[in-house]
Coordinates of C-alpha atoms in Angstrom, one line a residue:
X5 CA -0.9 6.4 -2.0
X6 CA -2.0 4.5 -4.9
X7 CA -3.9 1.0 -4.0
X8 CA -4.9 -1.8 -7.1
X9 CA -6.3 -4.8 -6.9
X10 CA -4.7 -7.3 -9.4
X11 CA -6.9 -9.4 -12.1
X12 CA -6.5 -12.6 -9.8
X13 CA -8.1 -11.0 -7.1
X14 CA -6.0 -12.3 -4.4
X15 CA -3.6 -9.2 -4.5
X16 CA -3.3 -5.8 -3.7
X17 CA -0.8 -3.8 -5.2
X18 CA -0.1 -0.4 -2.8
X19 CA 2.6 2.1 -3.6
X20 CA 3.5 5.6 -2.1
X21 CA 5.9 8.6 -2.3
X22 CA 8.2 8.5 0.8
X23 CA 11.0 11.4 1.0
X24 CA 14.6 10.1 2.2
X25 CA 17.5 13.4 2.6
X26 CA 21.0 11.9 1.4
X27 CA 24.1 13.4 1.0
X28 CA 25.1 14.7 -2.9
X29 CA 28.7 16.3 -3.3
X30 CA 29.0 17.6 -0.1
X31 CA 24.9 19.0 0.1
X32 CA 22.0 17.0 1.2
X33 CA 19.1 16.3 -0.5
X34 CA 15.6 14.9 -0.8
X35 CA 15.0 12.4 -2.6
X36 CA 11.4 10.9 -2.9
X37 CA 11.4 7.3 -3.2
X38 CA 8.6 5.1 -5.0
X39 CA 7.8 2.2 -2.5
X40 CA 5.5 -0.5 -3.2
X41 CA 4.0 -3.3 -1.1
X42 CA 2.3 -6.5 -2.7
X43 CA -0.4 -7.6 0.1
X44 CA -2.0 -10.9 -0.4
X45 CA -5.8 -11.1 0.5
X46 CA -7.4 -14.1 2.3
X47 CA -9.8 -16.4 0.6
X48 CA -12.7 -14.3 2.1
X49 CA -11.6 -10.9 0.8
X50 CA -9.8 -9.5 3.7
X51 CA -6.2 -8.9 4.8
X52 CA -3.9 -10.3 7.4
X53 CA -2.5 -8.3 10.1
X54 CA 0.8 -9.8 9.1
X55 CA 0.3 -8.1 5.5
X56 CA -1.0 -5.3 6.6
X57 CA 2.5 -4.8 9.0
X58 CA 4.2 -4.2 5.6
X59 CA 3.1 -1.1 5.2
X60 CA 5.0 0.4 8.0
X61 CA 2.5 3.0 9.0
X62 CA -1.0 2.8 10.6
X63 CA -1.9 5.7 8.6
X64 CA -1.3 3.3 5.7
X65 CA -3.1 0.7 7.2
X66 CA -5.9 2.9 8.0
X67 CA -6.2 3.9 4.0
X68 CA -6.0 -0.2 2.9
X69 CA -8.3 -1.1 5.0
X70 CA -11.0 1.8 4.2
X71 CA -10.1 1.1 0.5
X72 CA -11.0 -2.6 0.8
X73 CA -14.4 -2.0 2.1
X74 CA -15.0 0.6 -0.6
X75 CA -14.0 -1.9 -3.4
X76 CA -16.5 -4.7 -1.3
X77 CA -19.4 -1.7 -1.5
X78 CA -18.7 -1.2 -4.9
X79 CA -18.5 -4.9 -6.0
X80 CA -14.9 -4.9 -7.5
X81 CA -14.3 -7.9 -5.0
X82 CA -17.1 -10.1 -6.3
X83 CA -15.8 -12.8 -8.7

């Protein structure tokens, strides 16, 4: 899982790898699909519970949120 935070600072741009098996001529198949979520951040830095619901997985959640205070240790959220 790849997590960015956009120029403007309000954003967070997360996208994983997430396998889905289909059917191709008559065989299935796994196909890994490229999912991305746009979270917007409050005023104060952190995230909504309603944006972080996006994700879909508390794993996910888990990685966002311990992301976030890493980028607040390391001062990337500082204007």
């Amino acid at each position: 899982m790849t997590i960015e935070l956009k120029k403007d600072r309000n954003h967070l741009v997360c996208s994983w790898e997430e396998p889905k098996r289909a059917m191709f001529q008559g065989r299935e198949v796994i196909i890994k699909r490229l999912l991305m979520r746009r979270l917007r951040l409050t005023s104060s830095g952190d995230i909504r519970r309603s944006e972080l619901s996006k994700l879909g997985s508390p794993r996910r959640e888990k990685a966002v949120r311990r992301e976030l205070e890493r980028m607040r240790r390391e001062g990337a959220m500082d204007a």
